[in-house]
Backbone as a ProteinNet text record, in pm:
[ID]
protein_1_A
[PRIMARY]
MAMSTETAMAIKSYQNQAEALVKNYLLADPLIPYTSVLGGIFACKVAYDLTQLISTFYIKTYNGLTKIQRIEWNNRGMSTIHAVFITAMSLYFVFWSDLFSDHQHTGIVTLRSSQFSIVGLGVSVGYFFADLGMIFLYYPTLGGKEYVIHHSLSTIAVAYSMLSGEMQLYTYMCLISEVTTPEINMRWYLDTAGHKRSAAYLINGLAIFLAWLMARILLFLYMFHHIYLHYDQVIQMSLFGCFLVFLVPAVLFIMNLMWFGKIIKGLKKTLAKRQIEG
[TERTIARY]
83.2	0	86.5	194.6	285.5	355.2	393.2	460.3	366	240.8	141.3	122.1	119.9	105.5	225.5	345.3	466.8	467.7	423.4	418.4	321.1	204.5	104.8	157.9	228.7	285.6	393.4	472.8	578.4	518.6	413.3	346	286.4	223.9	165.6	272.3	387.7	498.2	547.3	565.2	609.2	504.4	377.2	269	272.1	293	300.9	420.4	533.5	653.4	631.7	563.9	536.7	444.1	339.4	246.7	317.5	406	482.3	573.5	634.5	722.9	645.8	528.6	447.2	400.8	353.1	297.9	404.4	517.8	619.2	719.2	730.2	830.4	768.2	707.9	654.6	542.8	458.1	347.5	368.5	490.2	519.9	504.7	456.2	426.9	538	664.2	768.2	794.5	760	792.8	675.9	554.9	437.1	453.8	499.5	513.6	608.3	719.7	821.6	779.8	720	671.5	556.7	476.5	366.9	420.4	523.6	584.7	644	717.8	776	666.6	557.9	444.8	381.7	374.3	319.4	404.5	537.3	628.5	616.9	611	597	464.6	356.8	225.7	226.4	299.6	310.8	380.1	484.6	556.2	464.6	387.9	294.5	187.6	133.1	29.2	83.2	206.3	270.8	285.9	335.9	358.3	226.8	124.8	-5	-68.9	-55.3	-107.5	-40.7	90	165.9	122.9	108.4	72.2	-67.4	-164.5	-303.2	-317.7	-251.7	-262.3	-200.4	-90.4	-22.7	-113	-190.6	-271.1	-413.9	-468.1	-610.6	-642.5	-544.2	-570.3	-486.6	-552.9	-484	-399.5	-452.6	-382.2	-245.2	-232.8	-111.6	13.3	7.3	126.3	171.7	85.2	122.6	179.2	187.5	239	391.2	445.9	590.6	632.5	761.7	812	772.9	787.7	758.2	607.9	526.6	381.3	338.9	404.6	372.5	412.5	523.9	567	464	417.6	317	185.3	150.5	28.9	32.7	144.8	160.6	161	227.2	235.6	97.8	15.9	-119.4	-206.3	-179.8	-250.9	-216.9	-88.5	-42	-107.7	-112.2	-169.4	-320.2	-386.2	-530.5	-562.3	-484.5	-506.4	-481.9	-375.9	-351.2	-466	-516.6	-623.7	-749.2	-783.2	-901.5	-882.1	-763.2	-733.3	-739.2	-665.6	-653.7	-781.8	-858.8	-987.9	-1083.3	-1088	-1174.2	-1132.1	-1001.6	-950.3	-985.8	-966.1	-989.7	-1136.4	-1223.9	-1367.5	-1410.2	-1352.8	-1386.6	-1346.7	-1222.4	-1174	-1241	-1268.1	-1323.5	-1473.1	-1548	-1693.6	-1758.2	-1693	-1760.1	-1694.7	-1565.9	-1497.3	-1523	-1519.8	-1534.3	-1401.9	-1293.1	-1160.5	-1149.2	-1202.7	-1189.8	-1323.2	-1419.3	-1550.8	-1544.7	-1623.8	-1632.2	-1699.6	-1771.4	-1837.5	-1742.2	-1622.2	-1522.1	-1447.6	-1453	-1392.5	-1265.8	-1180.4	-1057.9	-933.1	-948.5	-831.9	-855.2	-755.8	-761.9	-768.7	-859.2	-883	-759.3	-679.6	-561.8	-445.3	-460	-352.8	-395.4	-512.1	-561.1	-504.8	-479.1	-434	-459.1	-443.9	-456.4	-359.1	-337.3	-249	-302	-433.6	-494.7	-474.4	-491.7	-474.6	-329.1	-236.5	-93.8	-57.9	-114.3	-89	-136.8	-256.4	-308.8	-218.4	-170.6	-80.5	53.4	101.4	228.4	224.2	115.1	99.9	100.9	35.6	30.3	168.1	244.2	381.1	463.5	447	516.2	483.1	354.9	314.1	380.3	377.3	434.7	585	653.7	795.8	815.6	734.8	747.4	716.1	609.1	568.6	667.6	718.8	821.5	945.5	982.7	1097.5	1076.2	955.2	923.2	925.8	872	868.7	1010.3	1098.5	1236.3	1311.7	1284	1354.4	1321.2	1195	1152.2	1112.1	1161.5	1126.3	1159.4	1069.3	938.7	821	846.6	742.6	622.3	645.8	537.2	483.2	536	488.9	596.9	555.2	649.8	668.7	705.3	735.5	616.5	495.3	377.8	355.9	387.5	372.2	478	599	706.4	670.4	619.8	579.6	465.7	364.2	247.1	287.3	365.1	402.9	500	588.9	684.7	613.8	523.5	446.5	361.8	299.8	215.8	298.4	415	501.7	544.9	587.7	633.9	519.9	403.3	289.9	238.8	223.4	170.3	270.5	398.9	501.5	508.8	503	507.8	386.9	269.4	146.1	152.8	207.8	220.7	314.4	429.2	531.3	498.4	434.5	408.3	271.5	177.4	40.7	-41.3	15.3	-55.1	-132.5	-232.6	-311.5	-356.8	-378.5	-416.9	-554.6	-644.7	-776.3	-763	-683.9	-668.1	-588.3	-498.6	-423.5	-517.4	-606.5	-702.3	-802.5	-838	-926.4	-861.7	-733.5	-660.8	-652.5	-632	-614.3	-743.7	-858.7	-984.1	-977.9	-897.3	-884.7	-831.5	-773.8	-726.9	-841.9	-966.4	-1081.5	-1084.8	-1015.7	-1013.6	-910.9	-819.5	-710.3	-758.9	-849	-894.9	-956.7	-1032.5	-1094.6	-989.1	-890.3	-782.5	-706.1	-678.1	-606.4	-689.4	-820.2	-907.3	-909.3	-905.6	-900	-775.9	-660.9	-536.5	-544.4	-600.6	-614.5	-699.3	-813.9	-903.8	-837.6	-766.1	-696.3	-588.4	-508.7	-399.8	-452.1	-568.3	-627.1	-705.2	-708.8	-776.1	-925.3	-974.8	-1119	-1157.4	-1085.3	-1108.1	-1244.6	-1299.9	-1428.9	-1545.2	-1516.2	-1619.9	-1708.2	-1825.1	-1916.3	-1853.4	-1774.1	-1708.3	-1613.5	-1547.9	-1454.5	-1529.4	-1644.3	-1724.4	-1779.1	-1832.2	-1886.6	-1776.3	-1657.6	-1544.7	-1504.8	-1513.1	-1481.5	-1577.7	-1705	-1804.4	-1778.5	-1736.5	-1704.4	-1584.8	-1485.9	-1369.2	-1412.5	-1496.2	-1544.8	-1614.4	-1707.7	-1784.9	-1697.5	-1611.8	-1525.2	-1427.4	-1373.5	-1278.5	-1347.4	-1466.5	-1540.9	-1569.2	-1612.3	-1648.4	-1526.2	-1423.6	-1312	-1196	-1178.8	-1061.2	-1095	-1223	-1264.1	-1351.9	-1470.7	-1565.6	-1513.2	-1452.5	-1401.9	-1288.4	-1203.9	-1096.1	-1152.9	-1259.8	-1324.2	-1381.8	-1439.7	-1490.9	-1377.6	-1261.5	-1147.1	-1097.5	-1090.1	-1048.7	-1145.6	-1275.1	-1375.9	-1356.7	-1325.6	-1302.8	-1180	-1074.7	-953.5	-985.8	-1067.9	-1107.5	-1185	-1278.3	-1360.2	-1278.7	-1172.4	-1090.8	-952	-946	-817.5	-746.7	-824.1	-764	-696.8	-744.6	-683.1	-567.4	-581.4	-476	-345.9	-355.2	-233.9	-167.3	-228	-165	-71.9	-66.6	29.8	167.6	267	402	404.2	507.6	520.8	523.9	597.1	607	472.5	400.3	268.4	172.8	173.9	90.3	129	258.8	309.6	255	258.6	209.5	58.9	-16.4	-162.3	-204.5	-133.2	-170.2	-112.2	4.4	71	27.2	40.2	20.4	-119.3	-228.8	-362	-383.8	-326.1	-342.7	-274.9	-152.3	-79.2	-150.9	-192.3	-263.9	-395.3	-463	-590.5	-570.1	-464.5	-434	-405.1	-326.7	-298.2	-425.6	-512.3	-640	-726.2	-726.3	-802.9	-747.7	-614.1	-551.8	-585.9	-575.1	-608.5	-757.7	-840.6	-985.1	-1020.3	-949.1	-970.1	-940.4	-833.2	-797.9	-903.8	-957.1	-1060.7	-1185.3	-1224.2	-1342.9	-1322.5	-1203.3	-1173.8	-1178.7	-1118.4	-1117.9	-1257.4	-1340.6	-1477.4	-1560.2	-1541.5	-1612.3	-1573.2	-1443.9	-1393.2	-1454	-1459.7	-1515.4	-1664.3	-1738	-1882.3	-1908.8	-1823.1	-1839.3	-1818.2	-1718.8	-1693	-1811.1	-1869.4	-1984.1	-2102.2	-2124.2	-2235.6	-2215.7	-2089	-2057.9	-2077.6	-2025.9	-2036.3	-2179.9	-2257.7	-2397.6	-2480.7
-120.9	0	125.7	119.8	234.1	255.4	144.4	150.9	210	172.9	223.3	373.5	419	561.9	639.4	585.7	651.4	659.2	550.2	548.7	654.9	662	761.6	902.9	924.6	1057.6	1090.8	989.8	1010.9	1046	972.2	999.6	1140.2	1177.5	1310.8	1418.3	1391.2	1487	1507.5	1396.8	1406.6	1479.1	1452.8	1519.2	1669.2	1710.2	1853.1	1918.7	1846.3	1899.6	1916.3	1817.2	1825.3	1942.4	1959.7	2071.2	2204.6	2211.7	2334.9	2364.2	2258	2275.2	2332.5	2273.3	2320.3	2464.4	2491.8	2623.8	2732.2	2702.8	2804.9	2821.4	2717.7	2725.1	2712.1	2596.9	2576.1	2672.7	2706.6	2799.4	2933.9	2963.3	3094.8	3199.5	3316.6	3420.6	3442.7	3456.6	3484.1	3367.8	3245.7	3128	3071.9	3122	3070.2	3073.4	3183.7	3184.9	3076.3	3058.2	2965.6	2820.4	2789.3	2653.4	2621	2721.3	2700.6	2671	2744.5	2721.2	2581	2543	2408.9	2302.8	2331.4	2239.4	2226	2337.8	2334.9	2252.8	2268.2	2190.5	2041.7	2009.4	1869.6	1811.8	1891.2	1846.1	1819.2	1901.3	1880.4	1748.6	1718.9	1592.6	1474.3	1483.8	1377.2	1362	1474.8	1471.3	1410.7	1446.1	1392.1	1240.5	1195.3	1051.7	974.6	1032	966.5	952.6	1058.1	1052.2	939.9	930.1	824.3	685.6	670.3	541.3	497.5	587.6	554.8	527.4	609.8	593.3	462.2	422.7	298.3	176.8	174.8	57.7	63.4	183.7	193.7	253.7	309.3	370.3	299	225.7	142.6	225.5	341.4	426.1	469.2	489.1	547	466.3	335.3	252	247.8	289	291.4	424.9	520.8	653.8	655.3	754.6	772.5	828.2	827.5	876.5	1021.1	1106.6	1248.8	1271.5	1187.5	1198	1160.7	1058.5	1019.5	1129.2	1196.6	1308.1	1420.3	1453.4	1559.2	1516.5	1389.3	1335.3	1355	1316.6	1330	1476.6	1560.7	1702.9	1768.4	1726.3	1780.5	1733.4	1613.7	1567.9	1655.3	1689.6	1778.6	1916	1970.4	2104.7	2104.2	1992.7	1983.1	1986.5	1912.1	1909.3	2047.3	2115.8	2251.2	2343.7	2329.9	2416.5	2402.4	2279.5	2256.3	2321.2	2303.4	2360	2512.4	2574.9	2721	2788.4	2723.3	2779.5	2784.7	2676.8	2673.2	2780.4	2793.1	2895.7	3035.5	3058.7	3191.2	3229.9	3137	3164.8	3197.5	3126	3151	3292.4	3330.9	3461.4	3576.7	3559.4	3669.3	3688.3	3578.6	3590	3555.9	3476.9	3432.3	3480.4	3499.9	3545.1	3693.7	3733.6	3875.3	3950.6	3878.3	3939.9	4059.3	4046.3	4153.2	4223.4	4202.9	4263.2	4414.5	4487.2	4632.1	4669.6	4572.4	4597.4	4576	4527.5	4506	4637.9	4689	4819.5	4805.6	4712	4688.2	4729.8	4816.3	4863.7	4867.3	4913.9	4926.7	4788.2	4768.3	4636.2	4582.7	4670.9	4626.4	4585.9	4609.6	4574.4	4464.8	4406.2	4303.9	4166.4	4089.1	3951.2	3875.3	3744.8	3660	3544.4	3469.7	3353.2	3253	3236.7	3141.9	3184.6	3314.6	3363.2	3352.4	3371.9	3359.6	3214.7	3121.2	2979	2940.7	2986.1	2954.3	3004.8	3128.1	3184.3	3111.3	3073	3001.6	2868.6	2794.8	2667	2689.2	2795.9	2826.7	2865.6	2941.1	2975.2	2847.6	2754.6	2627.3	2554.1	2557.9	2494.8	2562.6	2697.2	2767.9	2741.1	2731.9	2697	2558.1	2462.4	2325.1	2315.6	2383.6	2375.4	2447.4	2561.7	2631.5	2544.9	2475.9	2386.2	2278.5	2222	2120.2	2177.4	2298.7	2362.5	2386.9	2439	2464.5	2334.5	2232.3	2104.4	2036.2	2048.5	1980	2078.4	2199.8	2305.5	2260.1	2284.6	2351.3	2252.9	2127.5	2024.6	2056.5	2104.4	2131.1	2273.7	2351.9	2489.7	2577.5	2668.9	2758.8	2888.7	2992.5	3122.1	3180.3	3161	3219.6	3159.6	3031.3	2967.4	3017.3	3038.4	3090.6	3230.8	3315.3	3451.6	3448.2	3366.9	3357	3310.5	3203	3147.9	3239.7	3305.1	3395.1	3514.6	3575.9	3688.7	3645.5	3528.4	3478	3452	3393.1	3362	3488.7	3588.9	3715.3	3783.3	3792.9	3862.5	3789.8	3658	3581.7	3580.9	3565.1	3564.2	3698.6	3807.3	3940.1	3963	3924.2	3940.6	3859.6	3739.6	3653	3714.6	3764.3	3815.6	3954.1	4037.8	4175.7	4192.6	4101.9	4116.6	4214.5	4267	4362.3	4291.8	4355.8	4318.4	4172.9	4113.5	3972.3	3949	4045.5	4031.9	4014.7	4100.1	4094	3971.1	3927.4	3805.5	3686.1	3678.9	3568.6	3579	3701.5	3717.4	3658.4	3687.1	3632.8	3480.2	3428.3	3284.2	3206.2	3272.7	3204.5	3151.6	3215.8	3172.3	3029.4	2977.1	2838.3	2739.1	2785.8	2698.1	2640.4	2704.8	2655.7	2544.4	2527.5	2430.4	2285.8	2237.5	2098.3	2069.7	2165.1	2144.7	2140.9	2231	2231.3	2099.7	2051.8	1925.6	1808.1	1810.8	1703.8	1698.3	1815.3	1820.7	1748.2	1772.8	1706.4	1556.7	1517.5	1374.8	1303	1362.1	1299.8	1290.4	1395.6	1396.3	1288.5	1281.8	1185.1	1041.7	1022.7	888.4	848.3	937.4	905.2	925.1	1015.9	1040.2	1179.1	1225.4	1361.2	1375.8	1266.6	1272	1232.1	1214.3	1170.5	1286.8	1252	1353.5	1423.3	1347.1	1404.8	1516.9	1500	1602.8	1731.4	1717.7	1835	1904.7	1825.4	1882.6	1954.1	1894.3	1956.4	2087.1	2089.8	2212.4	2325.2	2292.2	2391.7	2439.4	2345.9	2381.5	2476.3	2451.9	2541	2681	2688.7	2818.1	2896.4	2831.1	2898.6	2936.9	2844.5	2871.9	2984	2982.7	3086.6	3222.7	3225.5	3350.1	3408.7	3324.2	3370.4	3409.6	3321.3	3337.3	3419.1	3421	3488.9	3614.1	3634.2	3755.3	3842.9	3793.3	3874.1	3904.1	3806.4	3829.2	3931	3927.8	4026	4166.1	4177.1	4306.8	4357.4	4264.9	4300.2	4347.4	4281.2	4319.1	4459.4	4488.1	4622.6	4727.6	4695	4787.4	4806.1	4697.5	4704.2	4789.9	4774.3	4855.9	5003.2	5032.2	5170.3	5230.4	5152.4	5201.5	5219.5	5139	5143.2	5200.7	5288.8	5345.8	5416.1	5485.4	5557.8	5463.6	5339.3	5240.7	5168.5	5151	5085.4	5164.2	5295.5	5377	5392.2	5337.2	5339.9	5220.5	5132.7	5024.1	5077.2	4991.7	5030.3	5054.4	5119	5148.9	5020	4919.6	4793	4720.7	4729.2	4668.4	4729.8	4862.1	4931.6	4891.2	4881.5	4840.9	4703.6	4609.8	4474.6	4473.2	4549.3	4551.9	4603.6	4703.1	4761	4683.3	4620.2	4552.8	4407.9	4327.7	4182.8	4146.2	4196.5	4160.3	4204.3	4320.2	4368.6	4275.5	4233.8	4142.6	4008.1	3956	3827.9	3836.9	3951.5	3969.2	3967.4	4032.6	4031.8	3889.3	3814.7	3675.5	3591.9	3618.6	3546.7	3571.6	3696.4	3729.1	3657	3651	3581.6	3433.4	3371.9	3229.5	3205.9	3301.3	3288.4	3286.7	3366.4	3365.4	3228.4	3165.4	3031.1	2928.4	2946.3	2854.7	2863.3	2985.2	3005.2	2941.5	2961.7	2902.5	2750.4	2694.8	2549.8	2492.9	2563.9	2518.9	2525.2	2632.3	2645.3	2532.2	2500.7	2395	2259.5	2234	2107.5	2096.9	2206.2	2206	2190	2250.4	2239.7	2095.6	2027.8	1887.7	1801.1	1833.5	1757.6	1769.6	1889.6	1912	1834.3	1834	1763	1611.5	1560.5	1417.7	1378.3	1474.6	1444.4	1437.1
0	0	0	82.2	89.7	-42.6	-107.2	-237	-342	-336	-429.6	-413	-288.9	-261.3	-313.1	-291.2	-338.9	-491.5	-553.8	-700	-751.9	-688.2	-728.3	-710.8	-598.6	-573.8	-676.7	-712.8	-812.5	-948.2	-986	-1113.3	-1112.9	-1001	-988.6	-997.7	-939.1	-942.8	-1086.1	-1159	-1298	-1384.2	-1354.8	-1427.9	-1404.5	-1279.3	-1246.2	-1314	-1317.1	-1381.8	-1531.5	-1592.1	-1736.1	-1767.1	-1685.7	-1705.8	-1688.1	-1590.5	-1568.2	-1686.1	-1743.4	-1858.4	-1976.5	-2002.8	-2115.2	-2093.8	-1971.3	-1942.4	-1937.8	-1872.8	-1849.4	-1963.1	-2048.2	-2154	-2293.2	-2323.3	-2457.3	-2491.9	-2391.3	-2416.2	-2348.3	-2309.5	-2253	-2362.8	-2326.8	-2425.8	-2528.6	-2488.2	-2587.5	-2682.4	-2640.9	-2721	-2800.7	-2775.6	-2845.4	-2997.9	-3057	-3203.5	-3253.9	-3185.5	-3234.1	-3214.4	-3100.5	-3078.9	-3174.7	-3208.8	-3302.9	-3442.9	-3483.1	-3614.6	-3621.7	-3517.6	-3513.6	-3513.5	-3439.8	-3438.4	-3576	-3649.3	-3784.2	-3879	-3868.9	-3953.6	-3922.2	-3792.4	-3750.6	-3799.4	-3789.4	-3835	-3985.8	-4060.7	-4205.5	-4236.4	-4161.9	-4179.8	-4151.2	-4044.2	-4008.7	-4117.4	-4165.4	-4268.7	-4397.7	-4433.4	-4554.2	-4544.1	-4429.3	-4409.1	-4402.4	-4339	-4330.8	-4469	-4550.2	-4686.9	-4764.4	-4748.9	-4816.2	-4768.4	-4638.3	-4580.3	-4623.1	-4608.4	-4642.4	-4792.4	-4874.1	-5019.3	-5065.2	-5003	-5040.6	-5023.1	-4915	-4882.3	-4934.6	-4956.4	-4988.1	-5124.1	-5195.1	-5325.6	-5431.4	-5517.8	-5615.9	-5712.2	-5750.5	-5847.5	-5796.7	-5665.6	-5606.4	-5640	-5628	-5648.4	-5793.8	-5885.4	-6026	-6071.5	-5980.1	-6015	-6017.7	-6085.5	-6083.8	-5947.9	-5921.2	-5792.6	-5768.7	-5870.8	-5854	-5839.4	-5905.2	-5888.5	-5746.9	-5690.1	-5552.8	-5454.6	-5481.5	-5396.7	-5401	-5521.9	-5534.1	-5471.2	-5485.6	-5424.5	-5273.3	-5212	-5066.4	-5024.3	-5104.9	-5073.5	-5077	-5171.2	-5180.9	-5064.7	-5015.3	-4896	-4776.4	-4764.3	-4658	-4668.2	-4789.7	-4807.5	-4784	-4813.9	-4790.9	-4641.6	-4563.4	-4418.3	-4358.1	-4402.8	-4354.1	-4392.1	-4515.8	-4563.8	-4478.2	-4443.5	-4359.3	-4222.5	-4166.3	-4034.3	-4035.6	-4126.7	-4122.6	-4170.3	-4258.3	-4299.3	-4181.1	-4103.1	-3984.7	-3884.7	-3861.8	-3770.2	-3820.4	-3948.2	-4006	-4001	-4036.5	-4030.6	-3888.3	-3793	-3652.7	-3612.2	-3639.5	-3595.6	-3671.2	-3799.4	-3879.2	-3854.5	-3841.6	-3837.9	-3703.5	-3619.7	-3497.4	-3368.1	-3369.8	-3248.8	-3224.3	-3098.6	-3063.8	-3070.1	-3095.5	-3090.6	-3184.5	-3305.9	-3405.2	-3433	-3346.8	-3366.5	-3345.8	-3424.9	-3409.1	-3277.3	-3219	-3090.2	-2972.8	-3004.4	-2900.7	-2878.2	-2756.8	-2728.6	-2644.1	-2682.7	-2605.2	-2681.7	-2777.7	-2850	-2999.7	-3069.3	-3214.9	-3278.4	-3372.3	-3430.3	-3502.2	-3560.1	-3634.8	-3544.1	-3413.2	-3319.7	-3222	-3244.9	-3153.2	-3187.9	-3083.3	-3101.6	-2972.5	-2977.5	-2859.7	-2874.9	-2767.9	-2775.9	-2877.5	-2880	-2972.4	-3117.3	-3144.1	-3281.8	-3325.2	-3231.6	-3262.5	-3295.7	-3219.3	-3244.6	-3384.9	-3422.3	-3554.9	-3665.8	-3652.8	-3753.7	-3754.4	-3635.5	-3626.1	-3698.7	-3681.3	-3751.3	-3902.8	-3945.6	-4088.6	-4142.7	-4063.9	-4105	-4120	-4026.2	-4035.3	-4163.8	-4202.1	-4327.7	-4447.4	-4451.1	-4565.2	-4576.2	-4463.5	-4465.4	-4526.5	-4478.8	-4526.8	-4675.7	-4718.1	-4858.7	-4949.5	-4903.2	-4981.7	-4997.6	-4890.3	-4897.5	-5001.9	-5006	-5105.5	-5247.4	-5262.9	-5395.2	-5446.2	-5360.7	-5401.4	-5428.5	-5348.3	-5362.7	-5494.8	-5538.1	-5660.6	-5770.2	-5761.5	-5857.4	-6000	-6097.8	-6085	-6081.6	-6046.6	-6052.3	-5964.9	-5842.5	-5749.1	-5758.9	-5850.4	-5865.7	-5925.2	-6013.3	-6077.6	-6002.6	-6076.9	-6016.5	-5940.6	-5995.3	-5930.7	-5791.6	-5776.3	-5644.6	-5547.4	-5597.9	-5512.7	-5464.2	-5556.2	-5519.9	-5418.6	-5446.8	-5358.6	-5218.9	-5211.1	-5081.3	-5006.4	-5079.8	-5015.5	-4953.2	-5027.8	-4974.8	-4855.5	-4868.7	-4759.5	-4634.2	-4651.3	-4536.5	-4464.5	-4541.5	-4482.3	-4406.8	-4471.2	-4410.1	-4285.8	-4295.1	-4181.8	-4066	-4097.8	-3992.9	-3922.4	-3999.2	-3937.6	-3848.4	-3898.5	-3820.6	-3691.3	-3700.7	-3583.2	-3479.5	-3523.9	-3431.6	-3376.2	-3458.5	-3417.7	-3350.8	-3383	-3332.3	-3413.4	-3523	-3608	-3719	-3768.8	-3888.3	-3889.6	-3773.7	-3771.9	-3832.7	-3820.5	-3882.5	-4033.5	-4097.5	-4242.6	-4284.5	-4200	-4228.9	-4233.2	-4134.6	-4132.3	-4246.5	-4286.2	-4402	-4527	-4545.2	-4660.7	-4653.6	-4533.3	-4516.7	-4539.9	-4535.5	-4568.7	-4712	-4796.2	-4935.2	-4947.5	-4839.2	-4840.9	-4856.4	-4844	-4862	-5003.8	-5098.5	-5236.3	-5256.8	-5163.9	-5180.9	-5192.4	-5105	-5119.7	-5256.2	-5311	-5442	-5552.9	-5543.3	-5643.1	-5637.6	-5517	-5502.1	-5552.8	-5526.2	-5574.2	-5726.7	-5788.1	-5934.5	-5984.8	-5919.8	-5959.6	-5934.2	-5819.5	-5787.1	-5891.6	-5927.6	-6024.8	-6161.6	-6199.2	-6327.5	-6329.8	-6223	-6215.6	-6212.2	-6148.8	-6137.7	-6262.8	-6363.8	-6489.3	-6488.1	-6402.4	-6391.8	-6443.3	-6544.1	-6593.3	-6660.8	-6710.7	-6779.2	-6687.8	-6559.6	-6466.3	-6422.1	-6366.2	-6313.4	-6193.2	-6116.5	-5998.9	-6039.3	-6154.7	-6203.1	-6237.7	-6301.1	-6337.8	-6213.4	-6120.3	-5995.9	-5918.4	-5914.7	-5845.4	-5913.4	-6045.6	-6119.1	-6084.3	-6071.9	-6030.9	-5888.3	-5801.3	-5662.2	-5657.2	-5742	-5748.9	-5789.6	-5891.7	-5940.9	-5830	-5760.5	-5656.1	-5536.7	-5492.8	-5378.1	-5409.6	-5531.7	-5572	-5577.8	-5635.4	-5645	-5507.2	-5413.3	-5280.1	-5197.3	-5194	-5100.5	-5154.7	-5285.5	-5341.2	-5422.8	-5448.8	-5521.5	-5432.4	-5398.4	-5320.6	-5180.1	-5114.4	-4979.5	-4979.9	-5082.8	-5092.1	-5113.3	-5193.7	-5212.3	-5080.5	-5002.6	-4870.1	-4780	-4789.3	-4706.9	-4744.1	-4873.8	-4916.4	-4863.6	-4863.6	-4811.6	-4660.8	-4590.4	-4445.9	-4415.3	-4493.8	-4475.9	-4496.9	-4597.3	-4625.5	-4508.3	-4453.5	-4342.2	-4213.9	-4198.3	-4076.6	-4105.5	-4204.3	-4245.6	-4130	-4045.7	-3933.8	-3834.8	-3826.4	-3738.7	-3809.1	-3939.3	-4016.4	-4009.7	-4023.8	-4028	-3891.3	-3788.2	-3656.3	-3635.1	-3734.3	-3728.8	-3766.2	-3757.8	-3798.5	-3949.4	-3996.9	-4139.3	-4221.9	-4171.8	-4244.5	-4244.3	-4132.2	-4124.8	-4225.8	-4236	-4334.5	-4476.7	-4498.4	-4630	-4668.6	-4574.6	-4601.8	-4625.3	-4546	-4559.9	-4696.6	-4746.3	-4874.9	-4993.5	-4974.7	-5086.9	-5103.9	-4998.5	-5012.5	-5061.2	-4998.1	-5049.4	-5193.6	-5231.4	-5368.3	-5468.4	-5436.9	-5526.1	-5534.5	-5418.5	-5417.1	-5493.7	-5481.8	-5551.7	-5703.2	-5749.4	-5893.1	-5940.8	-5861	-5895.6	-5893.8	-5797.2	-5789.4	-5913.4	-5960.6	-6080.2	-6202.7	-6211.8	-6325.1	-6322.5	-6204.5	-6192.6	-6215.4	-6172.5	-6189.4	-6337.9	-6415.2	-6559.3	-6619.1	-6569.9	-6618.2	-6575.5	-6453.7	-6404.2	-6490.9	-6526.7	-6610.7	-6748.4	-6806.6	-6937.2	-6930.8	-6822.9	-6807.7	-6788.9	-6711.9	-6688.2	-6816.5	-6892.5	-7020.3	-7115.3	-7116.8	-7204.5	-7166.3	-7034.8	-6986.9	-7019.7	-6998.3	-7027.2	-7176.7	-7260.2	-7404	-7448	-7394.1	-7425.8	-7383.3	-7267.8	-7218.8	-7315.4	-7367.7	-7458.6	-7590.6	-7638.4	-7762.3	-7744.8	-7630.4	-7602.9	-7575.4	-7516.3	-7487.3	-7614.4
[MASK]
++++++++++++++++++++++++++++++++++++++++++++++++++++++++++++++++++++++++++++++++++++++++++++++++++++++++++++++++++++++++++++++++++++++++++++++++++++++++++++++++++++++++++++++++++++++++++++++++++++++++++++++++++++++++++++++++++++++++++++++++++++++++++++++++++++++++++++++++++++++

């Protein structure tokens, strides 16, 4: 009985020490951004390996792919998981949380942040680091210059917002655009698996069109309108923060419009083929 009590006390002691370590070091205010980034990179590695493992055993097409196709397949699985995570986080902070609400009277909206919002951005920075590393390692197979520009701008803006606590509302607004990533990846999966003429491919194409229109066109216009209405608060950020708020969304919006044009052309082409075959 005495031995059992000592064992229980020892376990409790180790548990308290572990909780103290997490609270005082891993989740300490100065280290939250860095531990979040490392956590994001680790999560990407896990997602990549899980995609590879599941695909090997459950998807027949996967084993017949070339080495570089399997790498891209796994990478897209990683990006899909990140997209689901950061889209959910972004929707929460932009539309449901009180953190950035105009009814919140705890300071300038462009300077508001929380530990939770910092963690979300940190995980996303970790993803962008991991994905950029993959793009450079296999360039240009996983993406050309436009992907390097897009990811580089995103990494700089998200990292700055995470570290400075500035413009987090607009950062999360931009990150909602990740909602289009699963559909884009599904399009590649269906094409690679030889299902380009399937109904699923057409339905996915329509989903891409709608998601892109909502998240990368209309939402960006809403963000520009929000910046205009809160201009007096925007200019109270640092000079670099203001520079990022005005530059990065504008550049991304132009790229979104260019890609949207390609999406419309591709959708028209697919629908035209369907009519001919019908």
